[in-house]
mmCIF file of C-alpha atoms in Angstrom:
data_model
loop_
_atom_site.group_PDB
_atom_site.id
_atom_site.type_symbol
_atom_site.label_atom_id
_atom_site.label_comp_id
_atom_site.label_asym_id
_atom_site.label_seq_id
_atom_site.Cartn_x
_atom_site.Cartn_y
_atom_site.Cartn_z
ATOM 1 C CA MET A 1 1.788 -18.412 -18.829
ATOM 2 C CA ARG A 2 -0.558 -16.916 -16.238
ATOM 3 C CA THR A 3 0.951 -14.933 -13.364
ATOM 4 C CA VAL A 4 -1.308 -13.769 -10.539
ATOM 5 C CA LEU A 5 0.129 -11.307 -8.017
ATOM 6 C CA VAL A 6 -2.014 -11.589 -4.884
ATOM 7 C CA THR A 7 -1.964 -8.612 -2.535
ATOM 8 C CA GLY A 8 -4.226 -6.507 -0.350
ATOM 9 C CA PRO A 9 -4.313 -4.702 2.977
ATOM 10 C CA GLY A 10 -2.425 -6.373 5.806
ATOM 11 C CA GLY A 11 -4.382 -9.036 7.669
ATOM 12 C CA ALA A 12 -6.897 -9.658 4.883
ATOM 13 C CA GLY A 13 -5.711 -13.246 4.330
ATOM 14 C CA ARG A 14 -3.748 -12.826 1.113
ATOM 15 C CA THR A 15 -1.348 -15.711 1.877
ATOM 16 C CA THR A 16 -4.254 -18.117 2.397
ATOM 17 C CA LEU A 17 -6.037 -17.024 -0.772
ATOM 18 C CA ALA A 18 -2.820 -17.029 -2.810
ATOM 19 C CA ALA A 19 -2.351 -20.679 -1.803
ATOM 20 C CA ALA A 20 -6.006 -21.437 -2.568
ATOM 21 C CA THR A 21 -5.700 -19.767 -5.985
ATOM 22 C CA ALA A 22 -2.633 -21.829 -6.886
ATOM 23 C CA LEU A 23 -4.349 -25.014 -5.688
ATOM 24 C CA ALA A 24 -7.478 -24.210 -7.708
ATOM 25 C CA GLY A 25 -5.331 -23.737 -10.812
ATOM 26 C CA ALA A 26 -3.679 -27.113 -10.221
ATOM 27 C CA ARG A 27 -7.073 -28.763 -9.764
ATOM 28 C CA ARG A 28 -8.012 -27.456 -13.218
ATOM 29 C CA GLY A 29 -4.989 -29.120 -14.794
ATOM 30 C CA ALA A 30 -2.360 -26.375 -14.666
ATOM 31 C CA ARG A 31 1.235 -26.854 -13.550
ATOM 32 C CA ALA A 32 0.997 -24.322 -10.720
ATOM 33 C CA LEU A 33 3.633 -22.744 -8.477
ATOM 34 C CA LEU A 34 3.090 -20.682 -5.332
ATOM 35 C CA LEU A 35 5.909 -18.187 -4.661
ATOM 36 C CA THR A 36 6.244 -16.652 -1.205
ATOM 37 C CA THR A 37 8.792 -14.911 1.003
ATOM 38 C CA GLN A 38 6.833 -15.710 4.172
ATOM 39 C CA SER A 39 8.452 -18.199 6.551
ATOM 40 C CA SER A 40 5.833 -19.881 8.739
ATOM 41 C CA ALA A 41 2.430 -18.683 7.437
ATOM 42 C CA PRO A 42 2.492 -20.574 4.087
ATOM 43 C CA GLU A 43 3.640 -23.763 5.815
ATOM 44 C CA ALA A 44 0.732 -23.523 8.257
ATOM 45 C CA VAL A 45 -1.722 -22.822 5.432
ATOM 46 C CA LEU A 46 -0.434 -25.616 3.185
ATOM 47 C CA GLY A 47 0.259 -28.060 6.002
ATOM 48 C CA THR A 48 3.676 -28.862 4.508
ATOM 49 C CA PRO A 49 7.212 -27.641 5.374
ATOM 50 C CA LEU A 50 8.716 -25.650 2.512
ATOM 51 C CA GLY A 51 12.338 -25.760 1.395
ATOM 52 C CA ALA A 52 14.034 -22.641 0.072
ATOM 53 C CA GLY A 53 16.252 -24.258 -2.539
ATOM 54 C CA ALA A 54 13.733 -25.892 -4.858
ATOM 55 C CA PRO A 55 9.933 -26.047 -5.260
ATOM 56 C CA THR A 56 8.231 -28.391 -2.796
ATOM 57 C CA PRO A 57 5.471 -30.703 -4.084
ATOM 58 C CA ILE A 58 2.195 -29.936 -2.303
ATOM 59 C CA ALA A 59 -0.535 -31.681 -4.309
ATOM 60 C CA PRO A 60 -0.876 -33.091 -7.837
ATOM 61 C CA GLY A 61 0.128 -30.245 -10.149
ATOM 62 C CA LEU A 62 0.973 -27.841 -7.310
ATOM 63 C CA HIS A 63 4.398 -26.848 -5.983
ATOM 64 C CA ALA A 64 5.415 -24.092 -3.573
ATOM 65 C CA LEU A 65 8.714 -22.242 -3.252
ATOM 66 C CA ARG A 66 9.753 -20.170 -0.256
ATOM 67 C CA ILE A 67 12.255 -17.500 -1.242
ATOM 68 C CA ASP A 68 15.163 -16.948 1.147
ATOM 69 C CA PRO A 69 16.174 -13.251 0.885
ATOM 70 C CA GLY A 70 19.225 -13.782 3.096
ATOM 71 C CA ASP A 71 20.679 -16.504 0.883
ATOM 72 C CA ARG A 72 20.026 -14.446 -2.256
ATOM 73 C CA PHE A 73 21.718 -11.400 -0.696
ATOM 74 C CA ARG A 74 24.790 -13.400 0.323
ATOM 75 C CA GLN A 75 25.170 -14.912 -3.168
ATOM 76 C CA GLU A 76 24.908 -11.531 -4.880
ATOM 77 C CA PHE A 77 27.247 -9.782 -2.442
ATOM 78 C CA LEU A 78 29.934 -12.460 -2.690
ATOM 79 C CA ALA A 79 29.716 -12.433 -6.502
ATOM 80 C CA PHE A 80 30.084 -8.635 -6.502
ATOM 81 C CA GLN A 81 33.027 -8.849 -4.103
ATOM 82 C CA GLU A 82 34.750 -11.331 -6.381
ATOM 83 C CA ARG A 83 34.198 -9.231 -9.513
ATOM 84 C CA ALA A 84 35.471 -6.108 -7.750
ATOM 85 C CA GLY A 85 38.415 -7.926 -6.168
ATOM 86 C CA ALA A 86 41.138 -5.994 -7.996
ATOM 87 C CA ALA A 87 39.645 -2.612 -7.166
ATOM 88 C CA LEU A 88 39.076 -3.607 -3.528
ATOM 89 C CA ASP A 89 42.690 -4.808 -3.239
ATOM 90 C CA LEU A 90 43.853 -1.466 -4.623
ATOM 91 C CA LEU A 91 41.879 0.279 -1.861
ATOM 92 C CA GLY A 92 43.248 -2.045 0.815
ATOM 93 C CA ALA A 93 39.801 -3.423 1.643
ATOM 94 C CA SER A 94 39.297 -6.557 3.735
ATOM 95 C CA PRO A 95 36.827 -8.963 2.047
ATOM 96 C CA LEU A 96 33.795 -10.098 4.014
ATOM 97 C CA ASP A 97 33.153 -13.782 4.664
ATOM 98 C CA GLU A 98 29.815 -15.449 3.924
ATOM 99 C CA ASP A 99 29.080 -16.240 7.565
ATOM 100 C CA GLU A 100 29.267 -12.567 8.598
ATOM 101 C CA LEU A 101 26.807 -11.300 5.985
ATOM 102 C CA THR A 102 23.271 -10.310 7.007
ATOM 103 C CA GLU A 103 20.841 -9.070 4.384
ATOM 104 C CA LEU A 104 20.152 -5.349 4.201
ATOM 105 C CA PRO A 105 16.687 -3.727 4.177
ATOM 106 C CA GLY A 106 15.180 -4.088 0.719
ATOM 107 C CA SER A 107 16.852 -7.441 0.019
ATOM 108 C CA GLU A 108 13.507 -9.228 0.188
ATOM 109 C CA ASP A 109 12.104 -7.065 -2.626
ATOM 110 C CA PHE A 110 14.954 -7.865 -4.995
ATOM 111 C CA ALA A 111 14.892 -11.558 -4.063
ATOM 112 C CA LEU A 112 11.172 -11.752 -4.857
ATOM 113 C CA LEU A 113 11.599 -9.960 -8.195
ATOM 114 C CA HIS A 114 14.512 -12.214 -9.128
ATOM 115 C CA ALA A 115 12.506 -15.353 -8.317
ATOM 116 C CA LEU A 116 9.513 -14.086 -10.278
ATOM 117 C CA ARG A 117 11.724 -13.418 -13.302
ATOM 118 C CA ALA A 118 13.445 -16.801 -13.045
ATOM 119 C CA GLU A 119 10.246 -18.845 -12.720
ATOM 120 C CA HIS A 120 8.537 -16.820 -15.444
ATOM 121 C CA ALA A 121 11.369 -17.614 -17.846
ATOM 122 C CA SER A 122 11.765 -21.267 -16.822
ATOM 123 C CA GLY A 123 8.868 -22.631 -18.858
ATOM 124 C CA ASP A 124 8.113 -25.109 -16.060
ATOM 125 C CA TRP A 125 4.738 -23.648 -15.103
ATOM 126 C CA ASP A 126 1.370 -22.802 -16.605
ATOM 127 C CA MET A 127 0.480 -20.637 -13.631
ATOM 128 C CA VAL A 128 2.573 -18.805 -11.033
ATOM 129 C CA VAL A 129 0.781 -17.295 -8.049
ATOM 130 C CA VAL A 130 2.845 -14.868 -5.984
ATOM 131 C CA ASP A 131 2.084 -14.146 -2.349
ATOM 132 C CA MET A 132 2.982 -10.457 -2.482
ATOM 133 C CA PRO A 133 3.613 -8.004 0.391
ATOM 134 C CA PRO A 134 0.790 -5.696 1.536
ATOM 135 C CA ALA A 135 -0.673 -3.667 -1.321
ATOM 136 C CA ALA A 136 1.097 -0.330 -0.790
ATOM 137 C CA GLU A 137 4.460 -2.146 -0.653
ATOM 138 C CA THR A 138 3.506 -4.205 -3.713
ATOM 139 C CA ILE A 139 2.850 -1.067 -5.773
ATOM 140 C CA ARG A 140 6.276 0.310 -4.899
ATOM 141 C CA LEU A 141 7.864 -3.090 -5.520
ATOM 142 C CA LEU A 142 6.352 -3.428 -9.012
ATOM 143 C CA ALA A 143 7.503 0.106 -9.844
ATOM 144 C CA LEU A 144 11.062 -0.620 -8.671
ATOM 145 C CA PRO A 145 12.564 -2.081 -11.911
ATOM 146 C CA ALA A 146 11.519 0.905 -14.032
ATOM 147 C CA GLN A 147 12.673 3.375 -11.396
ATOM 148 C CA VAL A 148 16.117 1.789 -10.949
ATOM 149 C CA ARG A 149 16.585 1.542 -14.722
ATOM 150 C CA ARG A 150 15.804 5.251 -14.975
ATOM 151 C CA TYR A 151 18.371 6.038 -12.271
ATOM 152 C CA LEU A 152 20.999 3.948 -14.082
ATOM 153 C CA ARG A 153 20.373 5.727 -17.370
ATOM 154 C CA ARG A 154 20.692 9.121 -15.681
ATOM 155 C CA LEU A 155 23.794 8.299 -13.639
ATOM 156 C CA LEU A 156 25.588 6.124 -16.218
ATOM 157 C CA PRO A 157 24.307 7.045 -19.700
ATOM 158 C CA PRO A 158 25.339 4.227 -22.086
ATOM 159 C CA GLU A 159 26.107 6.710 -24.858
ATOM 160 C CA ARG A 160 28.877 8.248 -22.723
ATOM 161 C CA GLN A 161 31.021 5.117 -22.722
ATOM 162 C CA ALA A 162 33.505 6.891 -24.962
ATOM 163 C CA ALA A 163 36.782 5.328 -26.038
ATOM 164 C CA ARG A 164 35.777 1.833 -24.953
ATOM 165 C CA ALA A 165 38.320 0.394 -27.345
ATOM 166 C CA LEU A 166 41.109 2.299 -25.526
ATOM 167 C CA ARG A 167 40.240 1.041 -22.056
ATOM 168 C CA PRO A 168 42.110 -2.306 -22.306
ATOM 169 C CA VAL A 169 45.222 -0.399 -23.392
ATOM 170 C CA LEU A 170 44.823 2.107 -20.573
ATOM 171 C CA ALA A 171 44.296 -0.730 -18.103
ATOM 172 C CA GLN A 172 47.568 -2.371 -19.210
ATOM 173 C CA LEU A 173 49.446 0.915 -18.893
ATOM 174 C CA ALA A 174 48.006 1.597 -15.451
ATOM 175 C CA GLY A 175 48.441 -1.992 -14.293
ATOM 176 C CA VAL A 176 44.946 -2.112 -12.751
ATOM 177 C CA PRO A 177 41.432 -2.550 -14.175
ATOM 178 C CA MET A 178 39.754 0.698 -15.189
ATOM 179 C CA PRO A 179 37.081 1.478 -12.544
ATOM 180 C CA ALA A 180 34.843 3.256 -15.048
ATOM 181 C CA GLN A 181 34.590 0.175 -17.229
ATOM 182 C CA LYS A 182 33.875 -2.027 -14.207
ATOM 183 C CA LEU A 183 31.118 0.373 -13.243
ATOM 184 C CA TYR A 184 29.576 0.299 -16.713
ATOM 185 C CA ASP A 185 29.848 -3.490 -16.826
ATOM 186 C CA ALA A 186 28.003 -3.755 -13.508
ATOM 187 C CA ALA A 187 25.374 -1.299 -14.706
ATOM 188 C CA GLY A 188 24.927 -3.367 -17.857
ATOM 189 C CA ARG A 189 24.300 -6.518 -15.818
ATOM 190 C CA TRP A 190 21.811 -4.696 -13.595
ATOM 191 C CA GLU A 191 20.045 -3.258 -16.627
ATOM 192 C CA SER A 192 19.752 -6.695 -18.224
ATOM 193 C CA GLU A 193 18.319 -8.260 -15.050
ATOM 194 C CA LEU A 194 15.902 -5.387 -14.433
ATOM 195 C CA ALA A 195 14.715 -5.454 -18.050
ATOM 196 C CA ALA A 196 13.939 -9.178 -17.706
ATOM 197 C CA VAL A 197 11.987 -8.517 -14.507
ATOM 198 C CA GLN A 198 10.116 -5.707 -16.265
ATOM 199 C CA ARG A 199 9.143 -8.038 -19.107
ATOM 200 C CA ALA A 200 7.699 -10.530 -16.617
ATOM 201 C CA ILE A 201 5.703 -7.807 -14.858
ATOM 202 C CA ASP A 202 4.471 -6.287 -18.134
ATOM 203 C CA ASP A 203 3.592 -9.649 -19.696
ATOM 204 C CA PRO A 204 -0.041 -9.798 -20.925
ATOM 205 C CA GLY A 205 -0.628 -12.812 -18.688
ATOM 206 C CA THR A 206 0.395 -10.972 -15.507
ATOM 207 C CA SER A 207 -2.256 -9.338 -13.345
ATOM 208 C CA VAL A 208 -2.858 -8.207 -9.781
ATOM 209 C CA ARG A 209 -5.604 -9.647 -7.558
ATOM 210 C CA LEU A 210 -6.727 -7.660 -4.514
ATOM 211 C CA VAL A 211 -7.764 -9.489 -1.332
ATOM 212 C CA THR A 212 -9.800 -7.657 1.287
ATOM 213 C CA ASP A 213 -12.117 -8.256 4.179
ATOM 214 C CA ALA A 214 -15.631 -6.821 4.161
ATOM 215 C CA GLY A 215 -14.932 -3.962 6.550
ATOM 216 C CA PRO A 216 -16.504 -0.492 6.545
ATOM 217 C CA VAL A 217 -13.493 1.158 4.852
ATOM 218 C CA ALA A 218 -12.697 -1.628 2.377
ATOM 219 C CA ALA A 219 -14.030 0.205 -0.696
ATOM 220 C CA ALA A 220 -12.210 3.447 0.119
ATOM 221 C CA THR A 221 -8.948 1.613 0.850
ATOM 222 C CA LEU A 222 -9.027 -0.419 -2.369
ATOM 223 C CA ARG A 223 -9.995 2.655 -4.402
ATOM 224 C CA THR A 224 -6.678 4.306 -3.543
ATOM 225 C CA LEU A 225 -4.724 1.090 -4.101
ATOM 226 C CA ARG A 226 -6.308 0.458 -7.493
ATOM 227 C CA ALA A 227 -5.446 4.007 -8.589
ATOM 228 C CA GLY A 228 -1.833 3.438 -7.503
ATOM 229 C CA LEU A 229 -1.668 0.181 -9.475
ATOM 230 C CA ALA A 230 -3.187 1.839 -12.553
ATOM 231 C CA LEU A 231 -0.686 4.708 -12.315
ATOM 232 C CA HIS A 232 2.089 2.168 -12.949
ATOM 233 C CA GLY A 233 0.156 0.313 -15.651
ATOM 234 C CA ARG A 234 -0.719 -2.725 -13.528
ATOM 235 C CA ARG A 235 -3.931 -4.569 -14.403
ATOM 236 C CA THR A 236 -6.306 -5.538 -11.587
ATOM 237 C CA ASP A 237 -8.151 -8.732 -12.604
ATOM 238 C CA GLY A 238 -10.440 -9.047 -9.588
ATOM 239 C CA VAL A 239 -11.244 -8.386 -5.960
ATOM 240 C CA VAL A 240 -11.584 -11.297 -3.515
ATOM 241 C CA VAL A 241 -13.665 -10.530 -0.419
ATOM 242 C CA ASN A 242 -12.543 -12.863 2.348
ATOM 243 C CA ARG A 243 -14.194 -14.295 5.478
ATOM 244 C CA LEU A 244 -17.827 -13.546 4.691
ATOM 245 C CA LEU A 245 -20.281 -14.738 7.347
ATOM 246 C CA PRO A 246 -23.513 -16.508 6.349
ATOM 247 C CA THR A 247 -26.617 -14.335 6.189
ATOM 248 C CA GLY A 248 -29.885 -14.931 8.029
ATOM 249 C CA SER A 249 -28.427 -15.869 11.424
ATOM 250 C CA ALA A 250 -30.851 -15.943 14.382
ATOM 251 C CA ASP A 251 -28.075 -14.639 16.639
ATOM 252 C CA PRO A 252 -28.417 -10.791 16.832
ATOM 253 C CA PHE A 253 -24.662 -10.267 17.074
ATOM 254 C CA LEU A 254 -23.870 -12.449 14.034
ATOM 255 C CA ALA A 255 -26.807 -10.996 12.108
ATOM 256 C CA ALA A 256 -25.539 -7.446 12.698
ATOM 257 C CA LEU A 257 -21.990 -8.383 11.734
ATOM 258 C CA SER A 258 -23.172 -10.173 8.596
ATOM 259 C CA GLY A 259 -25.353 -7.186 7.684
ATOM 260 C CA SER A 260 -22.357 -4.875 7.991
ATOM 261 C CA GLN A 261 -20.354 -7.189 5.732
ATOM 262 C CA GLN A 262 -23.119 -7.264 3.128
ATOM 263 C CA THR A 263 -23.202 -3.451 3.147
ATOM 264 C CA ALA A 264 -19.438 -3.372 2.572
ATOM 265 C CA LEU A 265 -19.762 -6.018 -0.159
ATOM 266 C CA LYS A 266 -22.360 -3.899 -1.954
ATOM 267 C CA ALA A 267 -20.060 -0.866 -1.743
ATOM 268 C CA LEU A 268 -17.215 -2.903 -3.247
ATOM 269 C CA ARG A 269 -19.363 -4.041 -6.175
ATOM 270 C CA GLU A 270 -20.380 -0.437 -6.805
ATOM 271 C CA GLU A 271 -16.758 0.690 -6.569
ATOM 272 C CA PHE A 272 -15.532 -1.979 -9.013
ATOM 273 C CA PRO A 273 -18.313 -2.415 -11.585
ATOM 274 C CA ASP A 274 -15.843 -3.319 -14.338
ATOM 275 C CA ILE A 275 -13.962 -6.184 -12.626
ATOM 276 C CA PRO A 276 -15.165 -9.373 -10.866
ATOM 277 C CA VAL A 277 -15.753 -9.297 -7.121
ATOM 278 C CA HIS A 278 -15.429 -12.838 -5.709
ATOM 279 C CA GLU A 279 -16.812 -13.957 -2.352
ATOM 280 C CA VAL A 280 -15.039 -16.353 0.031
ATOM 281 C CA ALA A 281 -17.005 -17.765 2.959
ATOM 282 C CA HIS A 282 -15.730 -17.716 6.526
ATOM 283 C CA LEU A 283 -14.931 -21.276 7.638
ATOM 284 C CA GLY A 284 -15.097 -20.404 11.321
ATOM 285 C CA ARG A 285 -11.338 -20.958 11.568
ATOM 286 C CA ASP A 286 -8.149 -20.299 9.641
ATOM 287 C CA PRO A 287 -7.854 -22.877 6.803
ATOM 288 C CA GLN A 288 -4.967 -25.301 7.239
ATOM 289 C CA GLY A 289 -3.951 -27.974 4.762
ATOM 290 C CA VAL A 290 -4.879 -28.728 1.183
ATOM 291 C CA ASP A 291 -8.259 -30.240 2.086
ATOM 292 C CA GLU A 292 -9.458 -27.026 3.732
ATOM 293 C CA LEU A 293 -8.103 -24.851 0.885
ATOM 294 C CA ASP A 294 -10.063 -26.825 -1.697
ATOM 295 C CA GLY A 295 -13.115 -24.926 -2.858
ATOM 296 C CA LEU A 296 -12.198 -21.572 -1.283
ATOM 297 C CA ILE A 297 -11.424 -20.250 -4.768
ATOM 298 C CA ASP A 298 -13.450 -21.487 -7.732
ATOM 299 C CA GLY A 299 -14.998 -20.330 -10.988
ATOM 300 C CA PRO A 300 -13.262 -17.506 -12.936
ATOM 301 C CA ALA A 301 -11.091 -16.641 -9.920
ATOM 302 C CA ALA A 302 -9.336 -20.001 -10.341
ATOM 303 C CA GLY A 303 -8.613 -19.502 -14.039
ATOM 304 C CA THR A 304 -5.319 -20.649 -15.519
ATOM 305 C CA GLY A 305 -5.278 -18.129 -18.322
ATOM 306 C CA ALA A 306 -7.856 -19.292 -20.863
ATOM 307 C CA GLU A 307 -9.916 -16.197 -20.093
ATOM 308 C CA GLY A 308 -6.851 -13.960 -19.999
ATOM 309 C CA PRO A 309 -5.679 -11.348 -22.511
ATOM 310 C CA ASP A 310 -4.471 -12.178 -25.983
ATOM 311 C CA ASP A 311 -0.832 -13.002 -26.591
ATOM 312 C CA GLY A 312 1.541 -10.249 -27.609
ATOM 313 C CA PRO A 313 2.813 -7.103 -25.902
ATOM 314 C CA ARG A 314 0.313 -5.181 -23.824
ATOM 315 C CA PRO A 315 -0.376 -1.752 -25.350
ATOM 316 C CA ASP A 316 0.687 1.319 -23.402
ATOM 317 C CA PRO A 317 -2.445 2.477 -21.537
ATOM 318 C CA TRP A 318 -1.238 6.093 -21.702
ATOM 319 C CA THR A 319 -2.575 7.201 -25.102
ATOM 320 C CA VAL A 320 -2.199 10.478 -27.009
ATOM 321 C CA GLU A 321 -5.243 11.922 -28.786
ATOM 322 C CA ASP A 322 -4.631 14.326 -31.670
ATOM 323 C CA ARG A 323 -7.093 17.229 -31.428
ATOM 324 C CA LEU A 324 -4.944 19.733 -33.287
ATOM 325 C CA ALA A 325 -7.405 20.172 -36.145
ATOM 326 C CA THR A 326 -10.388 20.910 -33.886
ATOM 327 C CA ASP A 327 -8.988 22.375 -30.654
ATOM 328 C CA GLY A 328 -5.303 23.012 -31.390
ATOM 329 C CA ILE A 329 -4.148 20.617 -28.643
ATOM 330 C CA LEU A 330 -2.865 17.119 -27.997
ATOM 331 C CA VAL A 331 -4.351 15.175 -25.066
ATOM 332 C CA TRP A 332 -2.379 12.541 -23.110
ATOM 333 C CA ARG A 333 -4.843 10.231 -21.363
ATOM 334 C CA VAL A 334 -3.717 8.435 -18.206
ATOM 335 C CA PRO A 335 -6.182 5.760 -16.959
ATOM 336 C CA LEU A 336 -6.553 6.208 -13.189
ATOM 337 C CA PRO A 337 -9.675 4.344 -12.029
ATOM 338 C CA GLY A 338 -10.387 5.196 -8.418
ATOM 339 C CA ALA A 339 -8.322 8.396 -8.393
ATOM 340 C CA GLU A 340 -9.757 11.532 -6.812
ATOM 341 C CA ARG A 341 -8.934 15.128 -7.711
ATOM 342 C CA LYS A 342 -7.840 15.936 -4.173
ATOM 343 C CA GLY A 343 -4.898 13.525 -4.266
ATOM 344 C CA LEU A 344 -3.640 14.238 -7.791
ATOM 345 C CA GLY A 345 -0.382 16.011 -8.580
ATOM 346 C CA LEU A 346 1.171 16.922 -11.938
ATOM 347 C CA VAL A 347 4.599 18.468 -12.585
ATOM 348 C CA ARG A 348 6.619 18.777 -15.793
ATOM 349 C CA ARG A 349 10.419 18.565 -15.562
ATOM 350 C CA GLY A 350 12.037 19.117 -18.951
ATOM 351 C CA ASP A 351 11.158 16.121 -21.131
ATOM 352 C CA GLU A 352 9.534 14.243 -18.249
ATOM 353 C CA ILE A 353 6.204 14.446 -16.458
ATOM 354 C CA VAL A 354 5.634 13.512 -12.819
ATOM 355 C CA VAL A 355 2.156 12.228 -11.925
ATOM 356 C CA SER A 356 1.208 11.672 -8.270
ATOM 357 C CA VAL A 357 -1.831 9.852 -6.931
ATOM 358 C CA GLY A 358 -1.876 10.190 -3.163
ATOM 359 C CA ARG A 359 1.381 8.672 -1.897
ATOM 360 C CA PHE A 360 2.196 7.017 -5.229
ATOM 361 C CA ARG A 361 4.277 8.719 -7.913
ATOM 362 C CA ARG A 362 5.386 7.888 -11.429
ATOM 363 C CA ILE A 363 7.795 9.666 -13.780
ATOM 364 C CA ARG A 364 7.319 9.202 -17.525
ATOM 365 C CA THR A 365 9.352 10.515 -20.440
ATOM 366 C CA LEU A 366 7.170 12.545 -22.786
ATOM 367 C CA PRO A 367 6.512 11.179 -26.288
ATOM 368 C CA SER A 368 8.509 13.094 -28.907
ATOM 369 C CA ALA A 369 5.528 15.156 -30.130
ATOM 370 C CA LEU A 370 4.646 16.306 -26.604
ATOM 371 C CA ARG A 371 8.204 17.459 -25.901
ATOM 372 C CA ARG A 372 7.587 20.253 -28.390
ATOM 373 C CA CYS A 373 4.504 21.401 -26.475
ATOM 374 C CA THR A 374 3.654 23.189 -23.257
ATOM 375 C CA VAL A 375 1.242 21.805 -20.659
ATOM 376 C CA SER A 376 -1.890 23.937 -20.952
ATOM 377 C CA GLY A 377 -4.131 22.174 -18.451
ATOM 378 C CA ALA A 378 -5.349 18.885 -17.027
ATOM 379 C CA GLY A 379 -8.546 17.361 -15.686
ATOM 380 C CA LEU A 380 -9.866 14.107 -14.240
ATOM 381 C CA ARG A 381 -12.780 12.712 -16.226
ATOM 382 C CA ASP A 382 -14.431 9.268 -16.116
ATOM 383 C CA GLY A 383 -11.472 7.640 -14.364
ATOM 384 C CA SER A 384 -8.819 9.140 -16.680
ATOM 385 C CA LEU A 385 -6.435 12.031 -16.173
ATOM 386 C CA GLU A 386 -6.455 14.115 -19.361
ATOM 387 C CA ILE A 387 -3.328 16.250 -19.743
ATOM 388 C CA ARG A 388 -3.648 18.941 -22.423
ATOM 389 C CA PHE A 389 -0.613 20.026 -24.469
ATOM 390 C CA THR A 390 -0.414 23.057 -26.739
ATOM 391 C CA PRO A 391 2.284 23.160 -29.457
ATOM 392 C CA ASP A 392 5.120 25.581 -28.728
ATOM 393 C CA PRO A 393 5.446 27.851 -31.800
ATOM 394 C CA ASP A 394 9.232 27.991 -31.387
ATOM 395 C CA LEU A 395 9.578 24.170 -31.389
ATOM 396 C CA TRP A 396 6.662 22.913 -33.473
ATOM 397 C CA PRO A 397 7.417 22.117 -37.153
ATOM 398 C CA LYS A 398 6.075 24.812 -39.469
ATOM 399 C CA ASN A 399 4.409 24.116 -42.799
ATOM 400 C CA ASP A 400 5.992 26.171 -45.564
#
């Protein structure tokens, strides 16, 4: 299955082009679904009211689903309240009713990830196009499952669930459920859900598509965003430049504006020589309805997956090069296209390494061989951060 996560700077038209991408996939014979958390914008673009409970048919082969974060939050909270009923009764808590629940900040992120996981696993679609939040939020959102799983492992290590067989006996003696076991059970459910979301995000058929306008800072803005996506192992499959004016206008104002756009377009092609840069013409108005979306996205940008990566797990882009024989070091290469030395940060904490690219940060556990080494240097070369490790004589295996 092909999953396209459409994002970009705010106001660039990502909702419109996400809808056009899904429609183009359907026109090429795919069973396509558009996922969005937006309320009114997708309905205006598609020209059809969207329900939140089930996918709404839009055109032959195309459905759209509007995710309701509030409903998802209420379902999850009520289910948690029911599971924790005994413990809450013990504390004298008063349960909350459904009609007094309002979703908390961050609920939309989890609702979107849950819907992505569910539709990815359903087998109902050949192509799922997701209308993502603005790009900086999308990067943090896609990093969320791995980060929360790391927190769970640190706070509730599975290997410390000692004496699990004794807990039912202890619960009977105490007359109440054991809170520790309830906590581990909840953590296990969260881990299972987050792992499923992570598999959908890491699937070889999942990629990110960046939408931008042809403004003077477009290349610089997308450079930082692409580096943030690469830091978390996300693959960018293309850049879509929206609302391009026709060239050769006799009107001086339009000619100057078009010339500025063409300059920005050239800068984007130079910035992204290794991925496609697609052009979308300005219609003179905001597209509304399926008829006006038709043809906005075509060619490779409308692909349903035939040109995508091979099946099978995607290899870890962070690779270790063994240069012990020649230089006495191991090199951990981190692909960071678009990164600049000024915004890079690198810190080792025990068996983990923290890499920062501007405002984006990722924590990775060191491979076993590198845990027995010290960091001896790092450098940015040809779009990759090369971290050099020197074996620690006190930890490195010795040949007798």
